[in-house]
Amino acid sequence: MANHLFDALFAPLAGRERDLLILPDGRRIAGGAFLRLVARMAGALRGLGVGKGDRIAVQVGKSPEALACYGAAAALGAVFLPLNTAYTPDEVGYFLGDATPRVFVCDGAKAGAMGPVAARAGARLVVLNGDGSGELADLAAQAPEVEAVACGPEDLAAILYTSGTTGRSKGAMLTHRNLLSNAEVLVREWRFTAGDVLLHALPIFHTHGLFVASNVALLSGGAMIWLPGFEAGAVLRHLPQATVMMGVPTFYTRLLEETGLTRDLVGHMRLFVSGSAPLLAETHEAWAARTGHRILERYGMTETNMNTSNPYEGERRAGTVGFPLTGVELRILAEGREVGSEEVGMIEVRGPNVFAGYWQMPEKTREELRADGWFITGDLGKRDADGYVHIVGRAKDLVITGGYNVYPKEVELLLDEVPGVAESAVIGVPHPDFGEAVFAVLVAQKGAVLEPGAALAAIAGRLARFKQPKAAVVVEALPRNTMGKVQKNLLRDAYKGWFA
Ligand code: AMP
């Protein structure tokens, strides 16, 4: 029976003797063996009552078995619901209550704390440990291999909750078509083949590691070096076996701190991709100088998969996210009309990649997804004269001071150029006169002595007065989430009383 996603990503593994997964302990799992694991995992989940349309929530470490759960969900026509391993029982309780999964797969170490949470949501808890052991693995070992059920392109394949720094986290409903269409275009535009070996050090509870990386490798018939997480030493050890790496910007900044990162080590690599958070132009240049490779930066989000990419062939422009992918429309609006080049506005996208709406939130869906298919991303951006898209930041991070709009990115770019500044985050904090004041949080370069007032003085001549930060602090490091995004909400919270 035809199953839109499964037939493209998993079914072709049948009988394949080539490796699909290369593990850090030296184990290798051939494509055919992995497909049988998927089929038995589907058998085990079916045995637990999972049928088409049921949700399977999964909060586990990254193992081959965890990836097999995704394949099994696709086979059963179930909806895969991965959860960040950092979520606490309270947080998980919200997701389980909202999505009412049939089964909740969790690590044995958390089973005690999660038991009552799963019970409240009516989900059957089953254990899968980070090393691939546990009740679910035991059930799979004895389960029959099941055939994939019929699924059309519009059937739901996954619900991914947005990281939601304000308000409730929303479940983005992704269809088989959303996932497959995006994997297809990325395989083409990034020239993936069966000869590729992807170094996979990203988590698989997020769109980047789960869909961009895994789907592209699966669809192209390549292999993946399946690392449990990012650790610079392990990445350096495995790079010589890889042809492609996908990472968040912090992967690149951390690797640059390693003397072992040399041109020779990565001479055979074909592609480095970055996304999920802005890659500083400085990091792009430092990487090129050290390795000879220009990182290819792309832009996407949970709700849309990938939207834009720098070109595989042609100029990869630092500080930009390139052009819309084939089949993806992108427009930038301000006050209801499309802006001209270099003008900032709200980015909207439309295409087969755009999600089907937020799970059980029809009003939120209507607010952000227009009836004619355009999704209002919440990202501010502009196109430069050559058409490259620049992300200026999230609209909710815009600072409005004395009635004027300040785009944090514009100020951050200048601050980052000041000698001694490694990076910066510009936020708005409450101010008695201006409503909000521009406020800068700076990180000093290693060994540099940075005086906040001097850093502000250094950029004063280059910015209109209202854009100049009214105060600055120097901190050890910016708070980031697992995907490397700066958590501006935490900074706003920390400094909200500064001008009180
Ligand atoms: P998520 O849904 O967690 O993947 O977060 C998506 C958001 O990350 C986007 O809406 C952007 O704000 C940001 N983002 C993703 N890729 C980039 C990029 N290359 N440059 C700047 N921001 C990015």
Short mmCIF file of C-alpha atoms and ligand atoms in Angstrom, two decimals:
data_model
loop_
_atom_site.label_atom_id
_atom_site.label_comp_id
_atom_site.label_asym_id
_atom_site.label_seq_id
_atom_site.Cartn_x
_atom_site.Cartn_y
_atom_site.Cartn_z
CA MET A 1 0.00 0.00 0.00
CA ALA A 2 1.32 3.43 -0.84
CA ASN A 3 2.68 5.42 2.07
CA HIS A 4 3.87 8.82 0.86
CA LEU A 5 6.73 9.40 3.28
CA PHE A 6 7.69 5.86 4.20
CA ASP A 7 7.96 4.71 0.58
CA ALA A 8 10.46 7.46 -0.18
CA LEU A 9 12.57 7.45 2.97
CA PHE A 10 12.50 3.96 4.45
CA ALA A 11 11.20 1.36 1.98
CA PRO A 12 14.21 1.78 -0.38
CA LEU A 13 16.48 0.52 2.44
CA ALA A 14 15.16 -3.02 1.86
CA GLY A 15 18.03 -5.45 1.39
CA ARG A 16 20.64 -2.68 1.41
CA GLU A 17 23.97 -3.95 2.64
CA ARG A 18 25.64 -0.55 2.66
CA ASP A 19 25.83 1.21 6.02
CA LEU A 20 23.08 3.56 7.02
CA LEU A 21 24.31 4.36 10.53
CA ILE A 22 27.90 4.49 11.73
CA LEU A 23 28.04 4.65 15.53
CA PRO A 24 30.78 6.12 17.73
CA ASP A 25 31.50 2.71 19.29
CA GLY A 26 32.40 1.37 15.85
CA ARG A 27 29.11 -0.47 15.25
CA ARG A 28 27.63 -0.12 11.79
CA ILE A 29 24.02 -0.71 10.86
CA ALA A 30 23.28 -1.55 7.25
CA GLY A 31 20.23 -0.05 5.56
CA GLY A 32 18.43 -3.38 5.29
CA ALA A 33 19.02 -4.22 8.97
CA PHE A 34 17.74 -0.80 9.99
CA LEU A 35 14.57 -1.24 7.94
CA ARG A 36 13.89 -4.54 9.71
CA LEU A 37 14.34 -2.75 13.05
CA VAL A 38 11.83 -0.13 11.90
CA ALA A 39 9.35 -2.84 10.89
CA ARG A 40 9.67 -4.61 14.24
CA MET A 41 9.45 -1.33 16.12
CA ALA A 42 6.23 -0.70 14.21
CA GLY A 43 5.11 -4.18 15.27
CA ALA A 44 5.86 -3.37 18.91
CA LEU A 45 4.02 -0.04 18.77
CA ARG A 46 1.05 -1.63 17.05
CA GLY A 47 1.04 -4.18 19.85
CA LEU A 48 0.71 -1.27 22.27
CA GLY A 49 -2.38 -0.13 20.42
CA VAL A 50 -0.95 2.50 18.07
CA GLY A 51 -2.95 2.90 14.87
CA LYS A 52 -3.21 5.42 12.06
CA GLY A 53 -3.54 9.00 13.28
CA ASP A 54 -2.48 8.17 16.86
CA ARG A 55 0.26 10.27 18.35
CA ILE A 56 3.50 8.72 19.63
CA ALA A 57 5.33 11.05 22.00
CA VAL A 58 9.03 10.33 22.33
CA GLN A 59 11.47 11.86 24.83
CA VAL A 60 14.61 9.79 24.57
CA GLY A 61 18.33 10.04 23.90
CA LYS A 62 19.59 9.71 20.35
CA SER A 63 20.02 6.06 19.39
CA PRO A 64 19.36 4.07 16.21
CA GLU A 65 16.25 2.76 17.99
CA ALA A 66 15.03 6.35 18.52
CA LEU A 67 15.34 6.99 14.79
CA ALA A 68 13.55 3.69 14.19
CA CYS A 69 10.62 5.03 16.25
CA TYR A 70 10.26 7.82 13.68
CA GLY A 71 10.30 5.28 10.84
CA ALA A 72 7.82 3.09 12.72
CA ALA A 73 5.46 6.02 13.22
CA ALA A 74 5.59 6.74 9.48
CA ALA A 75 4.94 3.06 8.72
CA LEU A 76 1.90 2.96 10.99
CA GLY A 77 0.52 6.27 9.71
CA ALA A 78 0.93 7.52 13.28
CA VAL A 79 2.00 11.02 14.22
CA PHE A 80 5.55 11.31 15.56
CA LEU A 81 5.88 13.74 18.44
CA PRO A 82 9.48 14.20 19.57
CA LEU A 83 10.14 16.11 22.79
CA ASN A 84 13.25 17.92 23.93
CA THR A 85 15.09 15.69 26.41
CA ALA A 86 15.51 18.70 28.72
CA TYR A 87 11.76 19.07 29.35
CA THR A 88 10.71 18.50 32.96
CA PRO A 89 7.75 16.32 33.98
CA ASP A 90 5.58 19.45 34.28
CA GLU A 91 6.45 20.55 30.76
CA VAL A 92 5.97 17.06 29.38
CA GLY A 93 2.61 17.00 31.16
CA TYR A 94 1.46 19.95 29.07
CA PHE A 95 2.50 18.31 25.79
CA LEU A 96 0.94 14.96 26.67
CA GLY A 97 -2.26 16.63 27.84
CA ASP A 98 -2.44 18.69 24.65
CA ALA A 99 -1.56 15.97 22.14
CA THR A 100 -3.08 12.96 23.99
CA PRO A 101 -0.67 10.39 22.53
CA ARG A 102 -1.49 6.69 22.67
CA VAL A 103 2.08 5.93 23.77
CA PHE A 104 4.78 7.94 25.52
CA VAL A 105 8.31 6.61 25.03
CA CYS A 106 10.76 7.82 27.66
CA ASP A 107 14.14 7.08 29.19
CA GLY A 108 14.17 4.55 32.03
CA ALA A 109 15.84 7.06 34.36
CA LYS A 110 12.81 9.33 34.05
CA ALA A 111 10.11 6.67 34.04
CA GLY A 112 9.37 7.11 37.75
CA ALA A 113 8.80 10.85 37.51
CA MET A 114 6.97 10.61 34.18
CA GLY A 115 4.68 7.74 35.16
CA PRO A 116 1.95 9.87 36.78
CA VAL A 117 2.23 12.46 34.00
CA ALA A 118 1.65 9.82 31.32
CA ALA A 119 -1.16 8.25 33.32
CA ARG A 120 -2.96 11.60 33.63
CA ALA A 121 -2.85 12.01 29.86
CA GLY A 122 -4.02 8.44 29.28
CA ALA A 123 -0.78 7.49 27.51
CA ARG A 124 0.92 4.11 27.88
CA LEU A 125 4.48 4.76 29.08
CA VAL A 126 7.15 2.56 27.58
CA VAL A 127 10.90 2.77 28.19
CA LEU A 128 13.62 3.24 25.61
CA ASN A 129 17.00 4.17 27.04
CA GLY A 130 19.65 6.30 25.39
CA ASP A 131 21.67 3.17 24.62
CA GLY A 132 18.73 1.65 22.75
CA SER A 133 17.80 -0.82 25.51
CA GLY A 134 14.54 -1.01 27.46
CA GLU A 135 11.05 -2.40 27.29
CA LEU A 136 10.31 -1.01 23.84
CA ALA A 137 13.48 -2.55 22.41
CA ASP A 138 12.56 -5.89 24.05
CA LEU A 139 9.07 -5.73 22.59
CA ALA A 140 10.50 -4.90 19.17
CA ALA A 141 12.89 -7.86 19.35
CA GLN A 142 9.90 -10.18 19.60
CA ALA A 143 7.42 -8.30 17.45
CA PRO A 144 6.44 -9.27 13.92
CA GLU A 145 7.71 -7.05 11.11
CA VAL A 146 4.70 -5.04 9.99
CA GLU A 147 4.02 -3.61 6.54
CA ALA A 148 3.51 0.11 6.10
CA VAL A 149 -0.12 1.24 6.04
CA ALA A 150 -1.53 3.47 3.30
CA CYS A 151 -0.90 7.19 3.79
CA GLY A 152 -1.51 10.07 1.43
CA PRO A 153 0.46 13.29 1.14
CA GLU A 154 -1.99 15.18 3.35
CA ASP A 155 -1.85 12.72 6.23
CA LEU A 156 -0.11 13.98 9.35
CA ALA A 157 3.40 12.66 9.89
CA ALA A 158 4.53 14.67 12.90
CA ILE A 159 3.67 17.30 15.44
CA LEU A 160 6.62 19.41 16.52
CA TYR A 161 6.08 21.83 19.35
CA THR A 162 7.60 25.25 18.81
CA SER A 163 10.15 26.27 21.39
CA GLY A 164 7.73 29.09 22.31
CA THR A 165 9.61 31.61 24.39
CA THR A 166 6.40 33.56 24.98
CA GLY A 167 3.03 32.06 25.71
CA ARG A 168 2.13 28.42 25.26
CA SER A 169 4.15 26.23 23.00
CA LYS A 170 2.20 25.35 19.85
CA GLY A 171 2.13 22.00 18.08
CA ALA A 172 2.97 22.46 14.39
CA MET A 173 1.21 19.78 12.34
CA LEU A 174 3.45 18.53 9.53
CA THR A 175 2.11 16.35 6.75
CA HIS A 176 3.82 13.66 4.71
CA ARG A 177 3.92 16.14 1.83
CA ASN A 178 5.53 18.87 3.97
CA LEU A 179 8.39 16.61 4.96
CA LEU A 180 8.99 14.82 1.69
CA SER A 181 8.75 17.87 -0.57
CA ASN A 182 11.34 19.66 1.54
CA ALA A 183 13.70 16.68 1.67
CA GLU A 184 13.44 16.36 -2.12
CA VAL A 185 14.33 19.96 -2.79
CA LEU A 186 17.23 19.91 -0.32
CA VAL A 187 18.68 16.72 -1.82
CA ARG A 188 18.60 18.40 -5.23
CA GLU A 189 19.83 21.83 -4.23
CA TRP A 190 22.56 20.55 -1.91
CA ARG A 191 23.56 17.77 -4.37
CA PHE A 192 23.15 14.83 -2.01
CA THR A 193 23.92 11.36 -3.37
CA ALA A 194 24.16 7.81 -2.09
CA GLY A 195 27.89 8.40 -1.72
CA ASP A 196 27.42 10.99 1.02
CA VAL A 197 28.22 10.41 4.66
CA LEU A 198 26.54 12.99 6.89
CA LEU A 199 28.11 13.75 10.24
CA HIS A 200 24.99 13.90 12.42
CA ALA A 201 25.60 15.47 15.84
CA LEU A 202 22.28 17.36 16.12
CA PRO A 203 19.46 16.34 18.44
CA ILE A 204 16.57 14.53 16.75
CA PHE A 205 13.76 16.22 18.68
CA HIS A 206 14.06 19.33 16.50
CA THR A 207 13.34 19.95 12.82
CA HIS A 208 17.03 20.47 11.98
CA GLY A 209 18.35 17.10 13.14
CA LEU A 210 15.21 15.07 12.58
CA PHE A 211 13.98 16.35 9.25
CA VAL A 212 16.64 18.39 7.50
CA ALA A 213 19.51 16.08 8.34
CA SER A 214 17.95 12.61 8.67
CA ASN A 215 15.39 12.92 5.88
CA VAL A 216 17.94 14.22 3.41
CA ALA A 217 20.37 11.39 4.21
CA LEU A 218 17.60 8.78 4.05
CA LEU A 219 16.16 10.09 0.80
CA SER A 220 19.50 10.28 -0.96
CA GLY A 221 20.52 6.77 0.13
CA GLY A 222 23.60 8.04 1.97
CA ALA A 223 24.91 7.15 5.41
CA MET A 224 25.03 9.01 8.72
CA ILE A 225 27.67 9.09 11.44
CA TRP A 226 25.22 8.97 14.30
CA LEU A 227 26.71 10.84 17.28
CA PRO A 228 24.63 11.13 20.47
CA GLY A 229 25.30 14.86 20.66
CA PHE A 230 27.84 17.54 19.88
CA GLU A 231 31.24 17.15 21.44
CA ALA A 232 34.07 18.88 19.58
CA GLY A 233 36.63 16.08 20.08
CA ALA A 234 34.28 13.41 18.77
CA VAL A 235 33.30 15.55 15.79
CA LEU A 236 36.95 16.13 14.89
CA ARG A 237 37.62 12.39 15.16
CA HIS A 238 34.76 11.52 12.82
CA LEU A 239 35.07 14.34 10.28
CA PRO A 240 37.62 12.44 8.17
CA GLN A 241 34.97 9.78 7.44
CA ALA A 242 32.27 12.30 6.50
CA THR A 243 31.45 14.27 3.38
CA VAL A 244 28.85 16.68 4.82
CA MET A 245 28.12 18.21 8.20
CA MET A 246 25.02 20.10 9.29
CA GLY A 247 25.23 22.19 12.42
CA VAL A 248 23.97 25.11 14.40
CA PRO A 249 26.30 28.13 14.60
CA THR A 250 27.70 27.07 17.99
CA PHE A 251 29.08 23.88 16.38
CA TYR A 252 31.20 26.08 14.16
CA THR A 253 32.34 28.51 16.84
CA ARG A 254 33.28 25.63 19.16
CA LEU A 255 35.16 23.77 16.44
CA LEU A 256 37.09 26.93 15.62
CA GLU A 257 38.43 26.89 19.18
CA GLU A 258 40.08 23.53 18.47
CA THR A 259 43.61 23.52 17.11
CA GLY A 260 42.84 20.13 15.57
CA LEU A 261 40.54 21.81 13.05
CA THR A 262 42.77 22.15 10.01
CA ARG A 263 42.41 22.43 6.27
CA ASP A 264 43.80 18.90 5.91
CA LEU A 265 41.29 17.39 8.31
CA VAL A 266 38.36 18.58 6.19
CA GLY A 267 40.01 18.60 2.79
CA HIS A 268 37.76 15.83 1.49
CA MET A 269 34.52 17.38 2.86
CA ARG A 270 32.02 18.57 0.29
CA LEU A 271 29.67 20.74 2.34
CA PHE A 272 29.12 22.41 5.70
CA VAL A 273 25.59 23.67 6.39
CA SER A 274 24.48 26.02 9.18
CA GLY A 275 21.07 27.05 10.40
CA SER A 276 18.55 27.36 13.24
CA ALA A 277 20.18 30.58 14.46
CA PRO A 278 22.16 33.36 12.78
CA LEU A 279 25.74 32.52 11.85
CA LEU A 280 27.93 35.55 12.49
CA ALA A 281 29.64 36.77 9.32
CA GLU A 282 32.82 36.69 11.36
CA THR A 283 32.40 32.95 12.02
CA HIS A 284 31.74 32.35 8.32
CA GLU A 285 34.95 34.16 7.41
CA ALA A 286 37.02 32.53 10.15
CA TRP A 287 35.81 29.09 8.99
CA ALA A 288 36.69 29.87 5.39
CA ALA A 289 40.13 31.11 6.37
CA ARG A 290 40.86 28.04 8.50
CA THR A 291 39.33 25.29 6.39
CA GLY A 292 38.92 26.66 2.88
CA HIS A 293 35.16 25.91 3.05
CA ARG A 294 32.39 28.48 2.84
CA ILE A 295 29.61 27.41 5.17
CA LEU A 296 26.26 27.24 3.41
CA GLU A 297 23.69 29.04 5.58
CA ARG A 298 20.00 28.31 5.25
CA TYR A 299 16.83 29.48 6.99
CA GLY A 300 13.86 27.51 8.18
CA MET A 301 11.60 26.92 11.10
CA THR A 302 9.53 24.24 12.79
CA GLU A 303 6.35 25.27 10.95
CA THR A 304 7.86 25.43 7.48
CA ASN A 305 10.86 23.13 7.26
CA MET A 306 13.46 24.95 5.16
CA ASN A 307 12.59 28.12 3.25
CA THR A 308 15.78 29.58 1.84
CA SER A 309 19.35 28.55 1.21
CA ASN A 310 22.55 30.06 -0.02
CA PRO A 311 23.50 28.56 -3.37
CA TYR A 312 25.47 25.32 -3.62
CA GLU A 313 27.15 26.74 -6.68
CA GLY A 314 27.64 30.48 -6.65
CA GLU A 315 28.37 32.95 -3.92
CA ARG A 316 27.55 31.92 -0.35
CA ARG A 317 27.13 35.33 1.17
CA ALA A 318 28.02 35.64 4.86
CA GLY A 319 25.30 37.10 7.05
CA THR A 320 22.55 36.10 4.61
CA VAL A 321 20.32 33.05 4.22
CA GLY A 322 20.35 33.06 0.44
CA PHE A 323 17.35 32.60 -1.85
CA PRO A 324 13.97 30.84 -1.57
CA LEU A 325 14.22 27.12 -2.30
CA THR A 326 12.61 25.87 -5.50
CA GLY A 327 8.86 25.71 -4.96
CA VAL A 328 8.91 28.04 -1.94
CA GLU A 329 7.51 31.55 -2.40
CA LEU A 330 8.81 34.27 -0.11
CA ARG A 331 7.59 37.84 0.29
CA ILE A 332 8.42 40.62 2.69
CA LEU A 333 5.61 42.92 3.79
CA ALA A 334 5.37 46.17 5.73
CA GLU A 335 2.06 47.90 6.30
CA GLY A 336 0.35 45.50 3.94
CA ARG A 337 2.57 46.04 0.91
CA GLU A 338 5.69 44.35 -0.37
CA VAL A 339 8.82 46.28 0.47
CA GLY A 340 11.61 47.20 -1.92
CA SER A 341 15.15 45.91 -1.68
CA GLU A 342 17.03 46.82 1.52
CA GLU A 343 13.72 47.60 3.25
CA VAL A 344 12.82 45.60 6.34
CA GLY A 345 9.48 43.88 6.74
CA MET A 346 7.80 40.69 7.92
CA ILE A 347 8.78 37.55 6.02
CA GLU A 348 5.94 35.39 4.73
CA VAL A 349 6.37 32.06 2.95
CA ARG A 350 4.11 29.75 0.96
CA GLY A 351 4.71 26.33 -0.52
CA PRO A 352 4.40 22.57 -0.06
CA ASN A 353 6.73 22.88 2.94
CA VAL A 354 4.32 25.01 4.98
CA PHE A 355 2.60 23.16 7.83
CA ALA A 356 -1.09 22.33 8.08
CA GLY A 357 -1.76 24.48 11.17
CA TYR A 358 -1.34 24.36 14.93
CA TRP A 359 -2.70 21.32 16.72
CA GLN A 360 -6.04 22.21 18.32
CA MET A 361 -5.42 25.94 18.01
CA PRO A 362 -7.61 27.09 15.12
CA GLU A 363 -7.41 30.72 16.18
CA LYS A 364 -3.62 30.79 16.38
CA THR A 365 -3.57 29.05 13.01
CA ARG A 366 -5.82 31.70 11.49
CA GLU A 367 -3.67 34.48 12.94
CA GLU A 368 -0.46 33.17 11.41
CA LEU A 369 -1.45 31.10 8.38
CA ARG A 370 -3.47 33.06 5.83
CA ALA A 371 -6.35 31.38 4.00
CA ASP A 372 -4.40 31.65 0.73
CA GLY A 373 -1.49 29.67 2.16
CA TRP A 374 0.94 32.44 3.15
CA PHE A 375 2.50 31.81 6.56
CA ILE A 376 3.47 34.86 8.61
CA THR A 377 6.81 33.71 9.96
CA GLY A 378 7.31 36.26 12.74
CA ASP A 379 10.78 36.94 11.32
CA LEU A 380 11.79 40.38 10.12
CA GLY A 381 14.00 40.45 7.09
CA LYS A 382 15.03 42.17 3.90
CA ARG A 383 16.38 41.36 0.47
CA ASP A 384 19.59 43.00 -0.65
CA ALA A 385 20.08 44.36 -4.14
CA ASP A 386 21.13 40.91 -5.39
CA GLY A 387 18.09 39.20 -3.90
CA TYR A 388 19.84 37.51 -0.96
CA VAL A 389 17.52 37.33 2.04
CA HIS A 390 18.81 38.71 5.35
CA ILE A 391 17.12 37.81 8.64
CA VAL A 392 16.95 40.85 10.87
CA GLY A 393 15.44 39.06 13.88
CA ARG A 394 12.17 37.96 15.38
CA ALA A 395 9.44 40.61 15.28
CA LYS A 396 8.88 40.15 19.00
CA ASP A 397 12.51 41.15 19.60
CA LEU A 398 11.99 44.49 17.85
CA VAL A 399 12.67 47.35 20.26
CA ILE A 400 10.28 50.29 20.23
CA THR A 401 11.89 53.22 21.99
CA GLY A 402 10.19 56.60 22.18
CA GLY A 403 7.97 55.43 19.32
CA TYR A 404 10.87 54.52 17.03
CA ASN A 405 11.61 51.00 15.81
CA VAL A 406 15.08 49.64 16.39
CA TYR A 407 16.12 46.35 14.79
CA PRO A 408 18.50 44.72 17.28
CA LYS A 409 20.52 43.14 14.48
CA GLU A 410 21.59 46.51 13.10
CA VAL A 411 23.04 47.49 16.48
CA GLU A 412 24.51 44.02 17.13
CA LEU A 413 26.39 44.04 13.82
CA LEU A 414 28.13 47.28 14.80
CA LEU A 415 28.86 46.16 18.35
CA ASP A 416 30.38 42.92 17.06
CA GLU A 417 32.89 44.97 15.09
CA VAL A 418 34.18 46.79 18.18
CA PRO A 419 37.63 45.51 19.16
CA GLY A 420 37.35 43.16 22.13
CA VAL A 421 33.69 42.24 21.51
CA ALA A 422 33.13 38.57 20.72
CA GLU A 423 29.36 38.83 20.36
CA SER A 424 26.40 40.86 21.49
CA ALA A 425 22.67 40.74 22.06
CA VAL A 426 20.56 43.87 21.91
CA ILE A 427 17.23 43.92 23.71
CA GLY A 428 14.54 46.35 24.79
CA VAL A 429 14.05 46.90 28.52
CA PRO A 430 11.36 49.00 30.22
CA HIS A 431 12.28 52.67 30.55
CA PRO A 432 10.29 55.39 32.33
CA ASP A 433 10.65 57.98 29.52
CA PHE A 434 11.01 55.95 26.37
CA GLY A 435 8.73 53.01 27.09
CA GLU A 436 11.58 50.75 26.12
CA ALA A 437 15.29 51.51 26.01
CA VAL A 438 17.85 49.85 23.80
CA PHE A 439 20.13 47.75 25.99
CA ALA A 440 23.26 45.83 24.98
CA VAL A 441 24.60 42.62 26.47
CA LEU A 442 28.20 42.04 25.42
CA VAL A 443 30.58 39.10 25.56
CA ALA A 444 34.30 39.92 25.55
CA GLN A 445 36.76 38.17 23.31
CA LYS A 446 39.04 35.75 25.14
CA GLY A 447 41.68 37.71 27.03
CA ALA A 448 40.23 41.13 26.12
CA VAL A 449 39.30 43.71 28.71
CA LEU A 450 36.00 45.21 27.67
CA GLU A 451 34.52 48.32 29.20
CA PRO A 452 30.81 48.63 28.34
CA GLY A 453 30.83 52.44 28.15
CA ALA A 454 33.80 52.41 25.77
CA ALA A 455 32.10 49.85 23.52
CA LEU A 456 29.02 52.06 23.30
CA ALA A 457 31.13 55.14 22.62
CA ALA A 458 32.83 53.25 19.78
CA ILE A 459 29.59 52.88 17.83
CA ALA A 460 27.94 56.15 18.82
CA GLY A 461 29.03 57.98 15.70
CA ARG A 462 27.60 55.30 13.43
CA LEU A 463 24.00 55.17 14.66
CA ALA A 464 21.13 57.58 15.06
CA ARG A 465 20.88 58.56 18.71
CA PHE A 466 17.61 56.68 19.33
CA LYS A 467 19.24 53.43 18.19
CA GLN A 468 22.22 53.78 20.50
CA PRO A 469 22.03 51.51 23.57
CA LYS A 470 21.30 53.50 26.72
CA ALA A 471 23.33 51.01 28.75
CA ALA A 472 25.43 47.90 28.31
CA VAL A 473 26.74 45.07 30.43
CA VAL A 474 29.48 42.51 29.84
CA VAL A 475 28.64 38.88 30.60
CA GLU A 476 30.56 35.60 30.39
CA ALA A 477 28.27 34.06 27.76
CA LEU A 478 24.87 34.68 26.18
CA PRO A 479 22.13 32.27 27.27
CA ARG A 480 21.35 29.88 24.41
CA ASN A 481 18.95 27.01 23.94
CA THR A 482 20.00 23.61 22.59
CA MET A 483 19.74 24.84 19.02
CA GLY A 484 22.12 27.71 19.70
CA LYS A 485 19.47 30.42 19.69
CA VAL A 486 20.12 33.33 22.03
CA GLN A 487 17.30 33.38 24.58
CA LYS A 488 16.47 37.07 24.55
CA ASN A 489 13.47 36.49 26.78
CA LEU A 490 15.86 35.49 29.58
CA LEU A 491 17.96 38.59 29.01
CA ARG A 492 14.88 40.84 28.99
CA ASP A 493 13.88 39.26 32.26
CA ALA A 494 17.31 39.65 33.82
CA TYR A 495 17.62 43.36 32.98
CA LYS A 496 14.00 44.51 33.16
CA GLY A 497 14.65 46.53 36.32
CA TRP A 498 17.74 48.35 35.01
CA PHE A 499 16.06 51.74 34.47
CA ALA A 500 13.34 51.34 37.09
P1 AMP B 1 12.78 26.76 15.10
O1 AMP B 1 11.33 26.70 14.85
O2 AMP B 1 13.16 26.34 16.49
O3 AMP B 1 13.56 26.02 14.08
O4 AMP B 1 13.20 28.27 15.02
C1 AMP B 1 12.99 28.97 13.83
C2 AMP B 1 13.56 30.34 13.92
O5 AMP B 1 14.97 30.30 14.00
C3 AMP B 1 13.27 31.16 12.69
O6 AMP B 1 11.97 31.68 12.70
C4 AMP B 1 14.36 32.20 12.77
O7 AMP B 1 14.00 33.23 13.66
C5 AMP B 1 15.53 31.43 13.35
N1 AMP B 1 16.46 30.97 12.31
C6 AMP B 1 16.53 29.78 11.70
N2 AMP B 1 17.54 29.75 10.81
C7 AMP B 1 18.13 30.97 10.86
C8 AMP B 1 19.25 31.58 10.20
N3 AMP B 1 19.99 30.92 9.32
N4 AMP B 1 19.53 32.86 10.51
C9 AMP B 1 18.81 33.54 11.42
N5 AMP B 1 17.77 33.03 12.09
C10 AMP B 1 17.44 31.76 11.81
#
